[in-house]
Amino acid sequence: MQRRFDHRLVESIRRRQHLPVTTLAARLGYSNHRAVGAVLAGDSTPTPEKIPAWARALGVDINKAFPLLDDDDNLVPLDERGNPVEPDLKYLRENAEISMSAIPEIIKTASPLPVRRAEKGKNANPLRDQYAELLAKKYGVSVPALRAAEAKSGADADKRAAKAKSGADANEPVASDALTNSASAQQEGPAGLAETITHHLERMPTHARPSDADIASAINARAGKALVVPAQVFALRTGALSQDEIRALAPEATLYDGLADILDVPAVTFQSSAELTESILLYARALAGQQGFELQARGSREISPQMAAKIGELVAEVKAEAHGW
């Protein structure tokens, strides 16, 4: 589920209240009003966990100004307290105004991947008990409530997968004029950065697809400064930029990380085949250097026995090559 944020409605509310942009920015905790001005102009969109703060700053009912929608753009049923009858895991985090980047510190891990995958319903097993307890405390809910939300995320993911498999959304209109996908790309998978971005945009529910301004904001957030503007993102995802122009746009690591944040996929998704090959070999060499390395298949969707065997073979070959065997 996702909240709808319409910058035109927000600007209308601000004007009706005669609320200066500088005052709104101060209420939101910004020392500079430019970021707020960009949102009001539609050049940027707040991350979902920041929307509650916008509702408070504007003095409006969050569910009326920023309604919760499901994957089919239908209103999510609410209880008498204004919360979803069946909240998912993503809602609990965003309602607690916690960003995904804050998750590692909360659950004491190096990466937010366990929670990111749980929110997308992609974990083969439930979150570890210690993660669930830490998250429930931070989200202000009980552990059973968090487990119910986790189950809801999984059930929604299963529904989306079933819908995609049945082809029920084949005739769904595309939100953007440039979200095109060639027949060859559909058959062989996305090729190239532009097609990869488009591929992942089209896999998202219509209401949840980030705009060019959202994507630009995510890349700039990773850079810590303004590197790209929406027009450049449009050129990037439509293939109008050459490889040299892409490199000049932003450092590859920053670009991939920003795209990964906004599209909710691993950063390696955007690497070229050559880059991926080099990364795989680097990891294989690192594994080969470990004493007593043995890869165990866990029987989950993460790694199958067949994949474990293939990785083991690669590591063995790298080790043999290194030792001249």
Coordinates of C-alpha atoms in Angstrom, one line a residue:
M1 CA 0.0 0.0 0.0
Q2 CA 1.2 3.5 -0.8
R3 CA 0.0 7.0 0.0
R4 CA -0.9 9.3 -2.9
F5 CA 1.0 12.6 -2.7
D6 CA -0.4 15.3 -5.1
H7 CA 1.8 18.3 -5.0
R8 CA -1.0 20.4 -6.6
L9 CA -3.3 19.6 -3.7
V10 CA -0.6 20.4 -1.2
E11 CA 0.1 23.7 -2.8
S12 CA -3.6 24.5 -2.8
I13 CA -3.9 23.7 0.9
R14 CA -0.9 25.9 1.7
R15 CA -2.3 28.8 -0.3
R16 CA -5.8 28.5 1.3
Q17 CA -4.1 28.7 4.7
H18 CA -2.0 31.6 3.6
L19 CA 1.0 29.6 4.9
P20 CA 4.4 31.0 3.8
V21 CA 6.8 28.4 2.2
T22 CA 9.4 29.4 4.8
T23 CA 7.0 28.7 7.7
L24 CA 6.1 25.3 6.1
A25 CA 9.8 24.5 5.7
A26 CA 10.4 25.4 9.4
R27 CA 7.6 23.1 10.5
L28 CA 9.1 20.3 8.5
G29 CA 12.5 20.8 10.1
Y30 CA 14.2 22.3 7.0
S31 CA 16.7 25.2 7.5
N32 CA 16.3 26.1 3.9
H33 CA 12.9 26.4 2.1
R34 CA 14.2 25.4 -1.4
A35 CA 13.6 21.6 -0.8
V36 CA 10.0 22.4 0.1
G37 CA 9.6 24.7 -2.8
A38 CA 10.8 21.9 -5.1
V39 CA 8.1 19.6 -3.7
L40 CA 5.4 22.2 -4.1
A41 CA 6.4 22.8 -7.7
G42 CA 6.3 19.0 -8.5
D43 CA 10.0 18.7 -9.0
S44 CA 10.5 16.5 -6.0
T45 CA 8.3 14.1 -3.9
P46 CA 8.8 13.4 -0.2
T47 CA 9.7 9.8 0.7
P48 CA 6.7 7.9 2.1
E49 CA 8.0 8.0 5.7
K50 CA 8.0 11.8 5.5
I51 CA 4.4 12.2 4.5
P52 CA 3.1 12.1 8.1
A53 CA 5.2 15.1 8.9
W54 CA 3.7 16.9 5.9
A55 CA 0.2 16.2 7.2
R56 CA 1.1 17.6 10.6
A57 CA 2.8 20.7 9.1
L58 CA -0.2 21.4 7.0
G59 CA -2.6 20.6 9.8
V60 CA -4.7 18.2 7.7
D61 CA -6.0 14.6 8.1
I62 CA -3.4 12.4 6.6
N63 CA -5.9 9.9 5.2
K64 CA -7.9 12.7 3.5
A65 CA -5.0 14.6 2.1
F66 CA -2.8 11.6 1.3
P67 CA -5.1 8.5 1.0
L68 CA -3.7 5.0 1.2
L69 CA -4.1 3.0 -2.0
D70 CA -3.6 -0.7 -2.7
D71 CA -1.9 -2.1 -5.8
D72 CA -5.0 -1.5 -7.9
D73 CA -5.3 2.1 -6.9
N74 CA -8.3 1.4 -4.6
L75 CA -8.7 3.0 -1.2
V76 CA -7.4 0.9 1.6
P77 CA -10.1 0.1 4.3
L78 CA -9.4 1.9 7.5
D79 CA -10.5 1.2 11.1
E80 CA -12.1 3.7 13.5
R81 CA -8.7 5.0 14.4
G82 CA -7.7 5.7 10.8
N83 CA -5.3 2.9 10.5
P84 CA -5.5 0.2 7.8
V85 CA -7.7 -2.8 8.8
E86 CA -4.9 -5.0 7.6
P87 CA -1.6 -3.0 7.5
D88 CA 1.4 -4.4 5.7
L89 CA 5.0 -4.2 7.0
K90 CA 5.9 -1.3 4.8
Y91 CA 3.0 0.8 6.2
L92 CA 4.2 0.1 9.8
R93 CA 7.6 1.5 9.0
E94 CA 6.4 4.5 7.1
N95 CA 3.8 5.3 9.7
A96 CA 6.6 5.3 12.3
E97 CA 8.4 7.7 10.0
I98 CA 11.4 5.4 9.7
S99 CA 13.5 5.3 6.5
M100 CA 14.9 2.1 5.1
S101 CA 18.4 3.5 5.6
A102 CA 17.7 3.5 9.4
I103 CA 16.8 -0.2 9.5
P104 CA 20.4 -1.6 9.9
E105 CA 20.9 0.4 13.1
I106 CA 17.6 -0.8 14.5
I107 CA 18.1 -4.5 13.8
K108 CA 21.9 -4.4 14.3
T109 CA 22.8 -5.6 10.8
A110 CA 25.1 -4.3 8.0
S111 CA 22.2 -4.1 5.5
P112 CA 18.4 -3.5 5.5
L113 CA 18.0 -6.4 3.1
P114 CA 16.0 -8.7 5.5
V115 CA 13.4 -6.0 6.1
R116 CA 13.4 -4.8 2.5
R117 CA 12.7 -8.3 1.3
A118 CA 10.1 -8.9 4.0
E119 CA 8.2 -5.7 3.0
K120 CA 8.2 -7.0 -0.6
G121 CA 7.0 -10.4 0.5
K122 CA 10.2 -12.1 -0.9
N123 CA 11.5 -13.8 2.2
A124 CA 11.3 -17.6 2.1
N125 CA 11.2 -17.6 5.9
P126 CA 9.8 -15.2 8.5
L127 CA 12.0 -12.4 9.9
R128 CA 14.2 -13.6 12.8
D129 CA 12.6 -13.3 16.2
Q130 CA 15.2 -10.7 17.3
Y131 CA 14.5 -8.6 14.2
A132 CA 10.7 -8.8 14.8
E133 CA 11.1 -7.8 18.5
L134 CA 13.4 -4.8 17.7
L135 CA 11.2 -3.6 14.8
A136 CA 7.9 -4.0 16.8
K137 CA 9.4 -1.8 19.6
K138 CA 10.6 0.8 17.2
Y139 CA 7.3 0.8 15.2
G140 CA 5.2 1.1 18.4
V141 CA 3.3 -2.2 17.8
S142 CA 3.1 -5.6 19.3
V143 CA 5.2 -8.5 17.9
P144 CA 1.9 -10.3 16.9
A145 CA 0.8 -7.2 15.1
L146 CA 4.1 -7.0 13.3
R147 CA 3.9 -10.7 12.3
A148 CA 0.4 -10.1 11.0
A149 CA 1.7 -7.2 8.9
E150 CA 4.6 -9.4 7.6
A151 CA 2.0 -12.0 6.6
K152 CA 0.0 -9.4 4.8
S153 CA 3.1 -8.3 2.8
G154 CA 3.6 -11.9 1.8
A155 CA 0.0 -12.4 0.8
D156 CA 0.0 -9.3 -1.3
A157 CA 3.2 -10.3 -3.0
D158 CA 1.6 -13.7 -3.8
K159 CA -1.4 -11.9 -5.3
R160 CA 0.8 -9.8 -7.5
A161 CA 2.7 -12.8 -8.7
A162 CA -0.5 -14.6 -9.5
K163 CA -1.9 -11.6 -11.3
A164 CA 1.3 -11.2 -13.4
K165 CA 1.3 -14.9 -14.2
S166 CA -2.3 -14.9 -15.4
G167 CA -1.6 -11.9 -17.5
A168 CA -4.5 -10.0 -15.9
D169 CA -2.6 -6.7 -16.0
A170 CA -1.5 -7.1 -19.7
N171 CA -3.9 -4.3 -20.8
E172 CA -3.2 -2.0 -17.9
P173 CA -2.4 1.5 -19.3
V174 CA 1.2 2.7 -18.8
A175 CA 1.5 5.9 -16.7
S176 CA 4.3 7.5 -18.6
D177 CA 4.6 8.3 -22.3
A178 CA 8.1 6.8 -22.4
L179 CA 7.5 3.6 -20.5
T180 CA 7.9 1.3 -23.6
N181 CA 9.3 -2.2 -23.8
S182 CA 10.4 -3.9 -26.9
A183 CA 9.3 -7.5 -27.8
S184 CA 12.9 -8.6 -27.7
A185 CA 13.4 -7.1 -24.2
Q186 CA 10.3 -8.9 -23.0
Q187 CA 11.6 -12.2 -24.3
E188 CA 15.2 -11.8 -23.3
G189 CA 15.0 -9.5 -20.3
P190 CA 16.1 -5.9 -20.0
A191 CA 19.3 -4.9 -21.8
G192 CA 21.0 -1.7 -21.1
L193 CA 20.5 0.9 -18.4
A194 CA 17.5 2.6 -20.0
E195 CA 15.6 -0.6 -20.6
T196 CA 16.5 -1.9 -17.1
I197 CA 15.0 1.3 -15.5
T198 CA 11.9 1.0 -17.7
H199 CA 11.5 -2.7 -16.9
H200 CA 11.5 -2.1 -13.2
L201 CA 9.2 0.9 -13.5
E202 CA 6.6 -1.2 -15.4
R203 CA 6.7 -3.9 -12.7
M204 CA 5.5 -1.4 -10.1
P205 CA 1.8 -0.5 -9.4
T206 CA 0.8 2.5 -11.4
H207 CA 0.3 4.8 -8.4
A208 CA 3.6 3.8 -6.9
R209 CA 5.8 4.5 -9.9
P210 CA 8.3 7.3 -9.1
S211 CA 8.4 10.3 -11.4
D212 CA 11.5 11.6 -13.1
A213 CA 11.7 14.2 -10.3
D214 CA 11.5 11.4 -7.7
I215 CA 14.3 9.5 -9.4
A216 CA 16.4 12.7 -9.6
S217 CA 15.9 13.3 -5.9
A218 CA 17.0 9.8 -5.0
I219 CA 20.2 10.1 -7.1
N220 CA 20.9 13.6 -5.6
A221 CA 20.3 12.2 -2.1
R222 CA 23.0 9.6 -2.7
A223 CA 25.3 12.2 -4.0
G224 CA 24.7 14.6 -1.2
K225 CA 24.2 17.4 -3.7
A226 CA 22.2 18.3 -6.8
L227 CA 23.7 16.4 -9.7
V228 CA 20.8 15.7 -11.9
V229 CA 17.4 17.2 -12.9
P230 CA 14.2 15.5 -14.0
A231 CA 14.9 16.2 -17.7
Q232 CA 18.2 14.4 -17.5
V233 CA 16.5 11.4 -15.8
F234 CA 14.0 11.4 -18.7
A235 CA 16.8 11.2 -21.2
L236 CA 18.5 8.5 -19.1
R237 CA 15.5 6.2 -19.0
T238 CA 14.6 6.7 -22.6
G239 CA 18.0 5.9 -23.9
A240 CA 18.8 9.4 -25.2
L241 CA 22.1 9.5 -23.4
S242 CA 25.3 7.9 -24.6
Q243 CA 27.5 5.9 -22.3
D244 CA 29.9 8.8 -22.0
E245 CA 27.0 11.2 -21.2
I246 CA 25.8 8.8 -18.5
R247 CA 29.3 8.7 -16.9
A248 CA 29.4 12.5 -17.0
L249 CA 26.0 12.7 -15.4
A250 CA 27.0 11.1 -12.1
P251 CA 29.5 8.6 -10.7
E252 CA 28.3 5.1 -11.5
A253 CA 28.1 4.0 -7.9
T254 CA 26.0 7.0 -7.0
L255 CA 23.8 6.6 -10.0
Y256 CA 23.2 2.9 -9.3
D257 CA 22.6 3.4 -5.6
G258 CA 20.1 6.2 -6.2
L259 CA 18.2 4.1 -8.8
A260 CA 18.3 1.1 -6.4
D261 CA 16.8 3.2 -3.5
I262 CA 13.9 4.6 -5.6
L263 CA 13.1 1.3 -7.5
D264 CA 13.7 -0.9 -4.5
V265 CA 16.1 -3.3 -6.2
P266 CA 19.8 -4.2 -5.6
A267 CA 22.3 -1.7 -7.1
V268 CA 24.0 -4.5 -9.1
T269 CA 20.8 -4.7 -11.1
F270 CA 22.0 -1.7 -13.2
Q271 CA 25.5 -3.0 -13.9
S272 CA 26.4 -4.1 -17.4
S273 CA 27.1 -7.7 -18.2
A274 CA 30.9 -6.9 -18.1
E275 CA 30.6 -5.2 -14.8
L276 CA 28.6 -8.0 -13.3
T277 CA 31.1 -10.6 -14.6
E278 CA 33.9 -8.6 -13.0
S279 CA 32.0 -8.4 -9.7
I280 CA 31.3 -12.1 -9.7
L281 CA 34.9 -12.9 -10.3
L282 CA 36.0 -10.6 -7.5
Y283 CA 33.7 -12.3 -5.1
A284 CA 34.7 -15.7 -6.3
R285 CA 38.4 -14.8 -5.7
A286 CA 37.5 -13.5 -2.2
L287 CA 35.7 -16.8 -1.4
A288 CA 38.5 -18.9 -2.8
G289 CA 40.9 -17.2 -0.4
Q290 CA 38.9 -18.1 2.6
Q291 CA 40.1 -21.1 4.6
G292 CA 37.7 -24.0 4.8
F293 CA 35.1 -22.4 2.5
E294 CA 32.0 -24.5 1.9
L295 CA 28.8 -23.2 0.4
Q296 CA 25.7 -24.7 1.9
A297 CA 22.4 -24.6 0.0
R298 CA 19.6 -23.4 2.3
G299 CA 16.7 -24.7 0.4
S300 CA 15.1 -21.3 0.0
R301 CA 14.4 -19.1 -3.0
E302 CA 17.7 -17.3 -2.2
I303 CA 19.9 -20.2 -3.3
S304 CA 19.1 -23.7 -4.6
P305 CA 21.3 -26.8 -4.4
Q306 CA 22.0 -26.4 -8.1
M307 CA 23.1 -22.8 -7.7
A308 CA 25.2 -23.7 -4.7
A309 CA 26.9 -26.4 -6.8
K310 CA 27.6 -23.9 -9.6
I311 CA 29.0 -21.3 -7.3
G312 CA 31.1 -24.0 -5.6
E313 CA 32.5 -25.0 -9.0
L314 CA 33.4 -21.4 -9.9
V315 CA 35.2 -20.9 -6.6
A316 CA 37.1 -24.2 -7.1
E317 CA 38.1 -23.2 -10.6
V318 CA 39.3 -19.7 -9.4
K319 CA 41.3 -21.4 -6.6
A320 CA 42.8 -23.9 -9.0
E321 CA 43.8 -21.1 -11.4
A322 CA 45.4 -19.1 -8.7
H323 CA 47.5 -22.0 -7.5
G324 CA 48.4 -23.2 -11.0
W325 CA 46.7 -26.6 -10.5

